[in-house]
Tab-separated table of C-alpha atoms in Angstrom:
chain	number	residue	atom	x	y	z
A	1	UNK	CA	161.021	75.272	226.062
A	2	UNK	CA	162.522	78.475	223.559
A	3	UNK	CA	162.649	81.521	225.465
A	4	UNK	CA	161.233	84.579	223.826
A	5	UNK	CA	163.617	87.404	223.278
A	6	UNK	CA	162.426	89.696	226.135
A	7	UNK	CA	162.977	86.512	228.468
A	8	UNK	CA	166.385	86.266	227.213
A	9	UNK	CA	167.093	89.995	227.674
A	10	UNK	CA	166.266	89.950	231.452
A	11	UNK	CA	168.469	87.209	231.793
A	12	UNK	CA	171.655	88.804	230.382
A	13	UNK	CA	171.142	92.226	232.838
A	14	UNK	CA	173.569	90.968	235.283
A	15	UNK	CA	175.821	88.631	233.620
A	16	UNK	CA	176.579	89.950	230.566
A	17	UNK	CA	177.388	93.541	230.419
A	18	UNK	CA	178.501	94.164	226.726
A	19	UNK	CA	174.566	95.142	225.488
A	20	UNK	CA	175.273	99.210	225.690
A	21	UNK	CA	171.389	99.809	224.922
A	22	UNK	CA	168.828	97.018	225.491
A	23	UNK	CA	164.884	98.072	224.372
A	24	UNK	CA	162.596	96.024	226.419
A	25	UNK	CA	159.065	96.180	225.301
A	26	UNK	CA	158.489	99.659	223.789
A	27	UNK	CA	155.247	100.966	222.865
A	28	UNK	CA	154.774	104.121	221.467
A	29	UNK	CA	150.701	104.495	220.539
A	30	UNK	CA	149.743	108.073	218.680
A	31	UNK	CA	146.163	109.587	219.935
A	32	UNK	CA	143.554	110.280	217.096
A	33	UNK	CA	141.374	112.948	218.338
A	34	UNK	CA	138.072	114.543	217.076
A	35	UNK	CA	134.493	115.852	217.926
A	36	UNK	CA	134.246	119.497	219.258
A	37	UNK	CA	136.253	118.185	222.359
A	38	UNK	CA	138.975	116.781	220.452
A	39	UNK	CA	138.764	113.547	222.461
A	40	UNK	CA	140.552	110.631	221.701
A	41	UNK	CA	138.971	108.357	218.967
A	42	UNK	CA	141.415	106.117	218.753
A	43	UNK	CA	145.427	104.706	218.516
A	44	UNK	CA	147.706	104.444	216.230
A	45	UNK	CA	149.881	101.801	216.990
A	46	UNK	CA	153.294	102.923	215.222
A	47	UNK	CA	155.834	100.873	218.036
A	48	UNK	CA	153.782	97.542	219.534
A	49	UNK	CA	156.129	96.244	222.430
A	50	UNK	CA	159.858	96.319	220.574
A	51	UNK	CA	162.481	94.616	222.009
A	52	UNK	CA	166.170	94.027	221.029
A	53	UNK	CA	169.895	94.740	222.418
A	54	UNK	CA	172.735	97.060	220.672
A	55	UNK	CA	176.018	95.607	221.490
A	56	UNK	CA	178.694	98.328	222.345
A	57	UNK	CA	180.620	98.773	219.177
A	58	UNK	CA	178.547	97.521	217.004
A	59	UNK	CA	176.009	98.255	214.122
A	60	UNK	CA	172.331	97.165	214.070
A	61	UNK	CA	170.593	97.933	210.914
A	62	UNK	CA	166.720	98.182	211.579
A	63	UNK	CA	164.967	97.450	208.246
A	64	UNK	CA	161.541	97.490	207.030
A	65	UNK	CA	158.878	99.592	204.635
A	66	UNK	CA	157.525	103.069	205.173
A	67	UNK	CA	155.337	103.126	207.943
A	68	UNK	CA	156.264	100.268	209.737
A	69	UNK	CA	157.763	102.245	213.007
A	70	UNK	CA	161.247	102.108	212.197
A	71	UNK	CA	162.250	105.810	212.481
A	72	UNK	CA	159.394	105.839	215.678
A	73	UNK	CA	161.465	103.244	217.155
A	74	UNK	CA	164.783	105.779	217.168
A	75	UNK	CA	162.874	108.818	218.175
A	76	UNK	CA	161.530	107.129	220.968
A	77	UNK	CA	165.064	105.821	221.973
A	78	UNK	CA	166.162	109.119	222.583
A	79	UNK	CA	162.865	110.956	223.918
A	80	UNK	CA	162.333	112.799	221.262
A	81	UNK	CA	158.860	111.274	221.073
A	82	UNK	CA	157.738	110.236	224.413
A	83	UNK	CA	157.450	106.570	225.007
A	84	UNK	CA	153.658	104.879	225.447
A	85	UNK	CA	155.047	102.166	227.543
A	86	UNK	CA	158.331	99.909	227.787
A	87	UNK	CA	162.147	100.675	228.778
A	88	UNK	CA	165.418	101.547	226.836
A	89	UNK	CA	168.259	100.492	229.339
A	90	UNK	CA	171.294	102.561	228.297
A	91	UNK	CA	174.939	101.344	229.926
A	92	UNK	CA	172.519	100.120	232.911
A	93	UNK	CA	170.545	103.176	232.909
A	94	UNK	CA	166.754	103.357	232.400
A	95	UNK	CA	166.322	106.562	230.105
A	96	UNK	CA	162.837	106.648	230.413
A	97	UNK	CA	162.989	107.735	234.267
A	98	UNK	CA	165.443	110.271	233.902
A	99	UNK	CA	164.466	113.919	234.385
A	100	UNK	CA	166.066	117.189	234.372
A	101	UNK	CA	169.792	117.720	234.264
A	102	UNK	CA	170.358	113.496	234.674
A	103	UNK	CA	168.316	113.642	231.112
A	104	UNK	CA	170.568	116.320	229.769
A	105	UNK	CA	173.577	115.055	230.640
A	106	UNK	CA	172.732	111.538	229.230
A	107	UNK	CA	172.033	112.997	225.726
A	108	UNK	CA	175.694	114.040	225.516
A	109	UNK	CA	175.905	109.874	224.969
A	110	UNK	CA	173.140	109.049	222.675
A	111	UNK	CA	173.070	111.480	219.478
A	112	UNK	CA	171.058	110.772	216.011
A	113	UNK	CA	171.720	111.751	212.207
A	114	UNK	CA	168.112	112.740	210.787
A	115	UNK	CA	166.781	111.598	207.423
A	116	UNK	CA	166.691	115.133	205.545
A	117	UNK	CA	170.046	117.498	206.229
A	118	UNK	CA	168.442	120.299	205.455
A	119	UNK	CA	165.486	120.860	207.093
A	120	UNK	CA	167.588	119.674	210.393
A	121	UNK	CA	169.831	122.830	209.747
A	122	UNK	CA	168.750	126.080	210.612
A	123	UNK	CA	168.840	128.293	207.244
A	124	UNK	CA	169.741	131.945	208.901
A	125	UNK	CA	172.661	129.992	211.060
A	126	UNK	CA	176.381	129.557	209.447
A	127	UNK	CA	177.178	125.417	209.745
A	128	UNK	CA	179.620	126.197	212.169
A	129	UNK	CA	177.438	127.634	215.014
A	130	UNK	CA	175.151	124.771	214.559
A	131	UNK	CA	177.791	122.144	215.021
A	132	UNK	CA	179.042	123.999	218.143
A	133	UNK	CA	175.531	124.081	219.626
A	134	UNK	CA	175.590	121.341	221.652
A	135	UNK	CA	178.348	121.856	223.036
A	136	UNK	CA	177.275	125.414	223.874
A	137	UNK	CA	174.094	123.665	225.434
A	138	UNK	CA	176.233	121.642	227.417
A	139	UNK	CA	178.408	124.560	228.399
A	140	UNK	CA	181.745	122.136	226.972
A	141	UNK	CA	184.881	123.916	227.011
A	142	UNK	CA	185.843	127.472	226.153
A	143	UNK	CA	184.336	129.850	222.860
A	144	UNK	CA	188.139	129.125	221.084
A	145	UNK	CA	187.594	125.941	222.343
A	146	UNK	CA	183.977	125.223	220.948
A	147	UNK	CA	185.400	126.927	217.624
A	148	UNK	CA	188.316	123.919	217.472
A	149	UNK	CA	186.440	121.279	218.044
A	150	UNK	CA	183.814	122.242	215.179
A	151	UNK	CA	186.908	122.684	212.987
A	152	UNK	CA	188.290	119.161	214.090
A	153	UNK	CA	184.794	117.466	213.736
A	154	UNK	CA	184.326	119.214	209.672
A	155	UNK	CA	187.790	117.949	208.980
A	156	UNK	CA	186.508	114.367	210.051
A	157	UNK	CA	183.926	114.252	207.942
A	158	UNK	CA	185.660	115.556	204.773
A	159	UNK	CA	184.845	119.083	204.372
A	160	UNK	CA	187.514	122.525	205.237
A	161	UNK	CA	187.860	124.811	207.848
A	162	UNK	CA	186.340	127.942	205.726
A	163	UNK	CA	182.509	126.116	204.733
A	164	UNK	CA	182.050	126.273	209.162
A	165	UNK	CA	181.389	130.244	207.631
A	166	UNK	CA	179.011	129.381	205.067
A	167	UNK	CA	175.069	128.383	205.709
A	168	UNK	CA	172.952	125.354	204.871
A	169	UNK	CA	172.055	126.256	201.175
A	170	UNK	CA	175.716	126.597	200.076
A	171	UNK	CA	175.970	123.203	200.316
A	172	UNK	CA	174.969	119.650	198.493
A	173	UNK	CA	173.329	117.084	199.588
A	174	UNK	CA	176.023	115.119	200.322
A	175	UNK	CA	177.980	117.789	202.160
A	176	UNK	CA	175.001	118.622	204.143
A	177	UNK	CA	174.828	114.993	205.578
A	178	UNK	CA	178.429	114.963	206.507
A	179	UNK	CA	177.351	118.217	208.529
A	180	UNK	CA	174.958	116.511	210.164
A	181	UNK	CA	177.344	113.513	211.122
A	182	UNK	CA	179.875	115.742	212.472
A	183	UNK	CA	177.215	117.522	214.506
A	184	UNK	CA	176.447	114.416	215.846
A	185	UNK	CA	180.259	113.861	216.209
A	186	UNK	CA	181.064	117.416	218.005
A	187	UNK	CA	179.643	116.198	221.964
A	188	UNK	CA	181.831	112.521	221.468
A	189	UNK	CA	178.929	110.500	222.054
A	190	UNK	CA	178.950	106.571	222.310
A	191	UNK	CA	175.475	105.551	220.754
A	192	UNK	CA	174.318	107.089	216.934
A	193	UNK	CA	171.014	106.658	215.731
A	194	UNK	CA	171.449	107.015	211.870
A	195	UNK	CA	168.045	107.561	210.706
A	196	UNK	CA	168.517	106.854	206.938
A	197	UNK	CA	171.306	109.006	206.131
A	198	UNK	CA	171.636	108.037	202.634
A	199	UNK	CA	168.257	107.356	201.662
A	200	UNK	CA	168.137	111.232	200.052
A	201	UNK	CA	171.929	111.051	198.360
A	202	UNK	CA	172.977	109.868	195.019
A	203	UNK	CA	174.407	106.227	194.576
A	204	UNK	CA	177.677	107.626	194.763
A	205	UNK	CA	177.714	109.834	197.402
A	206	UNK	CA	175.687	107.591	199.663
A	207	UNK	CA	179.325	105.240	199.751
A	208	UNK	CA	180.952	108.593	200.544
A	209	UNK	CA	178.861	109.117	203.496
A	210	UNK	CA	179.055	105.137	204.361
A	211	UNK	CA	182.764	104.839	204.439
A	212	UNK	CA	182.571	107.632	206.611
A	213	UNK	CA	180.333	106.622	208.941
A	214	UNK	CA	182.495	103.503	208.972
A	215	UNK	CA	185.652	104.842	209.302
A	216	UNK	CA	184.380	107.000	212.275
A	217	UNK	CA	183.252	104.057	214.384
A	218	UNK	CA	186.387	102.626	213.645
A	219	UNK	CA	188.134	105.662	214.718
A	220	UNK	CA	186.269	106.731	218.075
A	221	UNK	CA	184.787	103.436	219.171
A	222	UNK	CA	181.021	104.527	217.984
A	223	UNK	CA	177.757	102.198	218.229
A	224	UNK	CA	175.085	102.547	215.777
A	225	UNK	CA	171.568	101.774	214.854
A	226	UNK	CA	171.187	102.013	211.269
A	227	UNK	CA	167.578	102.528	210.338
A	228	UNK	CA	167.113	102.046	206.519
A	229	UNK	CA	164.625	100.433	203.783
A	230	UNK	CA	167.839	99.886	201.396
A	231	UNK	CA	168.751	96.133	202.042
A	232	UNK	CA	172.314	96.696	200.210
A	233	UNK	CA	173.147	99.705	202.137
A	234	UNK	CA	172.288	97.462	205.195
A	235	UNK	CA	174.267	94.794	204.622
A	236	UNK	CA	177.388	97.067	203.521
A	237	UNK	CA	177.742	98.290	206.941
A	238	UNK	CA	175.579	96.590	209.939
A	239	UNK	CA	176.805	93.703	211.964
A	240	UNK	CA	173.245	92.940	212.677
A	241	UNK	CA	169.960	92.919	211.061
A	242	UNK	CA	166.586	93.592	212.386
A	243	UNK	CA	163.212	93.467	210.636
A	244	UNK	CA	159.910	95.392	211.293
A	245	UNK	CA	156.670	94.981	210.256
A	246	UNK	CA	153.757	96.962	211.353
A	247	UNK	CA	155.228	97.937	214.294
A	248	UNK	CA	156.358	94.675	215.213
A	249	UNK	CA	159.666	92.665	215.546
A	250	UNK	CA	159.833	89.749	212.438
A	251	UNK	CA	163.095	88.483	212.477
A	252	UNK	CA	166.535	89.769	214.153
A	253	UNK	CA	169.761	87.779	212.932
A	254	UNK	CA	173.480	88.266	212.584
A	255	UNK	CA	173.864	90.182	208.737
A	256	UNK	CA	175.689	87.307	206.841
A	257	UNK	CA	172.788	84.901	208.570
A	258	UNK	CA	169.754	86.490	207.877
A	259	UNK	CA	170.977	87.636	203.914
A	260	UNK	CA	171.774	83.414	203.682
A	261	UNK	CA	168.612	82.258	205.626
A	262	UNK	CA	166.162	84.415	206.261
A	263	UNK	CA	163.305	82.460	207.566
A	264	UNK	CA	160.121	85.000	208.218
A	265	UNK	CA	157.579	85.080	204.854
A	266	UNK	CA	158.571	89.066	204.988
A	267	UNK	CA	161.759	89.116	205.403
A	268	UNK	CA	161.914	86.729	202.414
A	269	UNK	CA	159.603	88.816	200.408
A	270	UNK	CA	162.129	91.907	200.889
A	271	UNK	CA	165.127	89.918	199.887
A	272	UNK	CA	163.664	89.136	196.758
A	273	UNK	CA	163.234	92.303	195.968
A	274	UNK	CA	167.271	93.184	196.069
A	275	UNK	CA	168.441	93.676	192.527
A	276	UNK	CA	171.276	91.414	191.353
A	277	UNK	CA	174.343	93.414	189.633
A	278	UNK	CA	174.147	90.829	186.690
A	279	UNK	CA	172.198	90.897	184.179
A	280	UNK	CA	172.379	87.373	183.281
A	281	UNK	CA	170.961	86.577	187.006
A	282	UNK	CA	167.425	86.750	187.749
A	283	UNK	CA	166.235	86.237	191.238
A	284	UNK	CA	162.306	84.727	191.550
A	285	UNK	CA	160.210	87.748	193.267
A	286	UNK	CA	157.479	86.837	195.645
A	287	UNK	CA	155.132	89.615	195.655
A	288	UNK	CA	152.878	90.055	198.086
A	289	UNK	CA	149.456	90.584	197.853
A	290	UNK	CA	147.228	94.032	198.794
A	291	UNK	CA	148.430	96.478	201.011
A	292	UNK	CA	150.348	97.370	204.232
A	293	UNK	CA	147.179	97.223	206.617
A	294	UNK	CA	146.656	100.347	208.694
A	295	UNK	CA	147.791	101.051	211.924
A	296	UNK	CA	144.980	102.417	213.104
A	297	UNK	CA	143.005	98.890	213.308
A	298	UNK	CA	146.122	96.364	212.741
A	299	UNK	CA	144.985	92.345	211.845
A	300	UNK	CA	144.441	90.306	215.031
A	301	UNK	CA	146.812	87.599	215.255
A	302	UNK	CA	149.979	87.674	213.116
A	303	UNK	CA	150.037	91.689	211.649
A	304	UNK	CA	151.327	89.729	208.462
A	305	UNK	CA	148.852	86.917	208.203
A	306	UNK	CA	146.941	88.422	205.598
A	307	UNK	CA	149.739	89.221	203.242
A	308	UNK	CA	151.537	85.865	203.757
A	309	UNK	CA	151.911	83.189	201.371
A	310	UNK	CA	152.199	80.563	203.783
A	311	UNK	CA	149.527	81.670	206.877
A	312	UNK	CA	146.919	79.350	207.925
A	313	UNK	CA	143.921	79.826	210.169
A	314	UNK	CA	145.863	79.668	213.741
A	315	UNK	CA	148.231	82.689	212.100
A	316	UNK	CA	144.876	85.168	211.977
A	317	UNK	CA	143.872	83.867	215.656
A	318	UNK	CA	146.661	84.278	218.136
A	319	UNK	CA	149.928	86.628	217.568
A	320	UNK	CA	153.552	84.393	217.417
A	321	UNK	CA	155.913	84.860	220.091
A	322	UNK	CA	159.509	85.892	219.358
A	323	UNK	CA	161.928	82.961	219.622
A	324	UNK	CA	165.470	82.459	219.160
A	325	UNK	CA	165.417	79.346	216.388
A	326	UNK	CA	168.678	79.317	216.349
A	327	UNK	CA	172.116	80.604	218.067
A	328	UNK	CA	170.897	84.867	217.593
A	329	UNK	CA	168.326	84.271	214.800
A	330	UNK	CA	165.092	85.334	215.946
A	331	UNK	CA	161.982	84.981	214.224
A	332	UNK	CA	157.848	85.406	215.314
A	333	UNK	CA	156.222	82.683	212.544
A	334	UNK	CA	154.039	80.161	213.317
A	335	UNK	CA	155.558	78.389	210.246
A	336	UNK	CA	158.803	78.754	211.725
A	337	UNK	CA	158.026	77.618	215.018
């Protein structure tokens, strides 16, 4: 009988200790309120019980359209948004339970690169204070000390020693993101949550910032989740590839594997979408039909069922489990299964 995934995951806790972060079941369900009371009226389900591993030095790019819970997913990771329900086991340690200074001292290990650079800057502060922040927080090393390490971690990432003067709107886009990395950098964390860090940047400055973030893993031993929607930019730089839909897990599959074979309807339908760099190629599209439904009241069954070329009736009746198909290729189809 195929395991599911979260089967497979409870199996490996004691035997197999390379998984640096393993998400077991997250939920992560937003209250609606109204009335004069502002009682709850309903959920929105943004993360419906998640699970996958991050192995340590490695790069998992989490994939998927607007809305489906991808950036949720990486918020919720760290506790930035408080979890509904589920676990995120980090080097054998259950975030979720930890409170206080255990919690603080943790974060110094898991950091995250937001989306926009600029609005995660603080205007009236020069770049150099708010790399040196955390390690203020954390109360890391001397004030000459703090100061060296911002210079080291701006080096890094390409810029000079003078911009740690300057603030926020001095800078480009580009520049802006590197500040952000090397923010991330400045505490020497081992887990990054890149939450589309080139989404915002030019074509050529998002390889810039790539090779960067490459080079730096490289460099200090660094494990990433790369949330994106850009399929390219994925496979340029993540080792793995998970897809969400809805708030659900689709497919999860080593990069080279899932680009050659990817078996789920959606994951298919994205692929098809990735524009070939010759113009004498033309890939068949499959579009897919109406919208993304809403949260708020997702389709029973299969959350894809009623956008999928292939469903039949079972898909709108009973959700599909997530199996391994084949040796790390993980898919929740009916077809498939």
């Amino acid at each position: 009988m195929k395991q599911d995934y979260l089967t497979k995951l409870s199996t490996k806790r004691d035997n197999e200790k390379w998984d640096l972060v393993q998400v077991r079941d997250l939920v992560k369900y937003f209250p609606v309120r109204g009335g004069v009371l502002q009682r709850v009226q309903a959920w929105v389900q943004a993360v419906d019980h998640v699970s996958f591993n991050i192995r340590e030095g490695e790069t998992v790019g989490l994939v998927g359209e607007s809305g489906c819970g991808k950036t949720t997913v990486g918020r919720t990771m760290l506790r930035l948004t408080e979890p509904t329900a589920g676990e995120v086991i980090y080097d054998g340690t259950d975030i979720f339970k930890l409170r206080g200074r255990e919690l603080k001292e943790m974060r110094r290990n898991m950091q995250i690169i937001f989306q926009d650079p600029y609005a995660s800057l603080d205007p009236r502060t020069p770049i150099g204070e708010s790399v040196a922040e955390g390690l203020k927080i954390h109360n890391i090393g001397t004030s000459r000390e703090r100061f060296e390490t911002t210079i080291e971690m701006l080096r890094k990432v390409g810029l000079e020693d003078y911009h740690a003067r300057r603030y926020p709107h001095e800078f480009s886009g580009g520049q802006r993101q590197r500040i952000g990395i090397a923010r991330a950098l400045a505490l020497r964390p081992k887990f990054i949550i890149a939450d589309e860090p080139v989404s915002a940047l030019d074509v050529s400055i998002q390889s810039q910032v790539l090779n960067i973030l490459k080079e730096l893993q490289r460099e200090f031993g660094l494990t990433y989740l790369f949330i994106a929607h850009n399929l390219s930019v994925v496979e340029h730089i993540s080792d793995r590839v998970a897809v969400m839909y809805l708030g659900k897990m689709v497919e999860m599959a080593d990069r080279d594997e899932l680009f050659r074979n990817p078996l789920h309807p959606y994951t298919q339908a994205l692929m098809s979408a990735i524009p070939i760099p010759d113009p004498t190629l033309k890939r068949e599209r499959i579009i897919l039909p109406g919208d993304v439904p809403s949260p708020l009241n997702p389709p029973k069954g299969c959350r894809f069922h009623p956008r999928c070329p292939v469903a039949f009736d079972h898909c709108s009746i009973q959700e599909p489990p997530f199996i391994e198909v084949s040796e790390d290729h993980w898919v929740a189809c009916w077809r498939v299964e």
